[in-house]
mmCIF file of C-alpha atoms in Angstrom:
data_model
loop_
_atom_site.group_PDB
_atom_site.id
_atom_site.type_symbol
_atom_site.label_atom_id
_atom_site.label_comp_id
_atom_site.label_asym_id
_atom_site.label_seq_id
_atom_site.Cartn_x
_atom_site.Cartn_y
_atom_site.Cartn_z
ATOM 1 C CA UNK A 1 12.592 9.141 6.519
ATOM 2 C CA UNK A 2 8.558 9.533 5.198
ATOM 3 C CA UNK A 3 6.198 7.959 7.547
ATOM 4 C CA UNK A 4 2.960 6.950 6.554
ATOM 5 C CA UNK A 5 0.280 7.125 9.344
ATOM 6 C CA UNK A 6 -2.913 4.754 8.384
ATOM 7 C CA UNK A 7 -5.951 5.068 10.647
ATOM 8 C CA UNK A 8 -9.704 5.163 10.126
ATOM 9 C CA UNK A 9 -11.709 8.336 11.243
ATOM 10 C CA UNK A 10 -13.046 8.087 14.708
ATOM 11 C CA UNK A 11 -11.247 7.077 17.850
ATOM 12 C CA UNK A 12 -8.409 5.565 15.605
ATOM 13 C CA UNK A 13 -7.637 8.828 13.942
ATOM 14 C CA UNK A 14 -7.673 10.644 17.436
ATOM 15 C CA UNK A 15 -5.798 7.991 19.527
ATOM 16 C CA UNK A 16 -3.022 7.593 16.050
ATOM 17 C CA UNK A 17 -2.687 11.879 16.199
ATOM 18 C CA UNK A 18 -2.076 11.688 19.621
ATOM 19 C CA UNK A 19 0.281 9.126 19.696
ATOM 20 C CA UNK A 20 2.319 10.837 16.577
ATOM 21 C CA UNK A 21 4.834 12.762 19.059
ATOM 22 C CA UNK A 22 5.695 10.105 19.902
ATOM 23 C CA UNK A 23 6.374 7.938 16.787
ATOM 24 C CA UNK A 24 7.729 10.446 14.622
ATOM 25 C CA UNK A 25 10.409 13.256 15.390
ATOM 26 C CA UNK A 26 9.914 16.248 14.785
ATOM 27 C CA UNK A 27 10.807 17.452 10.985
ATOM 28 C CA UNK A 28 9.781 14.120 9.904
ATOM 29 C CA UNK A 29 7.923 14.019 6.950
ATOM 30 C CA UNK A 30 5.026 12.717 7.183
ATOM 31 C CA UNK A 31 1.585 11.578 5.330
ATOM 32 C CA UNK A 32 -1.598 10.533 6.196
ATOM 33 C CA UNK A 33 -3.823 8.120 4.680
ATOM 34 C CA UNK A 34 -7.638 8.462 6.306
ATOM 35 C CA UNK A 35 -11.345 8.888 5.388
ATOM 36 C CA UNK A 36 -12.654 12.023 4.615
ATOM 37 C CA UNK A 37 -15.020 13.452 6.821
ATOM 38 C CA UNK A 38 -15.102 16.776 9.301
ATOM 39 C CA UNK A 39 -12.716 15.191 11.646
ATOM 40 C CA UNK A 40 -10.237 14.679 9.628
ATOM 41 C CA UNK A 41 -10.844 17.533 7.646
ATOM 42 C CA UNK A 42 -10.277 19.572 10.705
ATOM 43 C CA UNK A 43 -7.225 17.406 12.582
ATOM 44 C CA UNK A 44 -5.194 17.052 10.164
ATOM 45 C CA UNK A 45 -6.178 20.606 8.477
ATOM 46 C CA UNK A 46 -2.150 21.247 8.250
ATOM 47 C CA UNK A 47 -1.103 18.367 7.586
ATOM 48 C CA UNK A 48 -0.285 16.042 4.337
ATOM 49 C CA UNK A 49 -3.585 13.743 3.456
ATOM 50 C CA UNK A 50 -4.643 11.078 1.459
ATOM 51 C CA UNK A 51 -8.614 10.663 1.441
ATOM 52 C CA UNK A 52 -9.347 7.194 0.738
ATOM 53 C CA UNK A 53 -13.451 5.996 -0.030
ATOM 54 C CA UNK A 54 -14.638 4.554 3.222
ATOM 55 C CA UNK A 55 -14.285 0.710 3.474
ATOM 56 C CA UNK A 56 -17.403 -0.505 5.668
ATOM 57 C CA UNK A 57 -16.902 -3.717 7.709
ATOM 58 C CA UNK A 58 -16.090 -6.257 6.049
ATOM 59 C CA UNK A 59 -16.168 -4.556 2.666
ATOM 60 C CA UNK A 60 -13.748 -6.576 0.941
ATOM 61 C CA UNK A 61 -14.670 -5.369 -2.560
ATOM 62 C CA UNK A 62 -14.094 -1.732 -1.219
ATOM 63 C CA UNK A 63 -11.029 -2.707 0.543
ATOM 64 C CA UNK A 64 -9.722 -4.368 -2.677
ATOM 65 C CA UNK A 65 -10.484 -1.194 -4.902
ATOM 66 C CA UNK A 66 -7.987 0.956 -2.406
ATOM 67 C CA UNK A 67 -5.067 -1.764 -3.478
ATOM 68 C CA UNK A 68 -3.845 0.667 -6.523
ATOM 69 C CA UNK A 69 -4.742 3.698 -4.656
ATOM 70 C CA UNK A 70 -2.040 2.458 -1.737
ATOM 71 C CA UNK A 71 0.026 1.930 -4.040
ATOM 72 C CA UNK A 72 0.216 5.162 -5.483
ATOM 73 C CA UNK A 73 0.712 6.855 -2.097
ATOM 74 C CA UNK A 74 3.621 4.558 -1.021
ATOM 75 C CA UNK A 75 5.227 5.211 -4.381
ATOM 76 C CA UNK A 76 4.326 8.628 -4.713
ATOM 77 C CA UNK A 77 5.611 9.771 -1.693
ATOM 78 C CA UNK A 78 8.283 8.035 -1.025
ATOM 79 C CA UNK A 79 7.177 5.968 2.305
ATOM 80 C CA UNK A 80 9.957 4.075 4.612
ATOM 81 C CA UNK A 81 7.297 3.103 7.112
ATOM 82 C CA UNK A 82 3.860 2.622 7.875
ATOM 83 C CA UNK A 83 2.408 2.704 11.394
ATOM 84 C CA UNK A 84 -1.410 1.913 11.831
ATOM 85 C CA UNK A 85 -3.985 1.613 14.500
ATOM 86 C CA UNK A 86 -5.098 -1.644 12.814
ATOM 87 C CA UNK A 87 -7.926 -0.430 11.033
ATOM 88 C CA UNK A 88 -9.553 -1.589 7.881
ATOM 89 C CA UNK A 89 -8.193 1.359 6.028
ATOM 90 C CA UNK A 90 -4.988 -0.360 6.661
ATOM 91 C CA UNK A 91 -5.283 -3.643 5.111
ATOM 92 C CA UNK A 92 -5.331 -2.222 1.394
#
């Protein structure tokens, strides 16, 4: 079972990173979807990460443009479940 963990950078990413041991069993495949930033690069250095373009608050056009990328991520990693902090990046 591949789990996709989705979070915007900042507090959302930090919280989901802290919760990961409770949400995903050791050894289970995990893919992260987040924005490209120094925080995400350092925090997820040893992880499989899909970087998405930043979506500003109420950035509906950018959000819509991320939908095809989100579909490709789900298909290419054969994702079985998605866990998100509920940030705007997750809507796509």
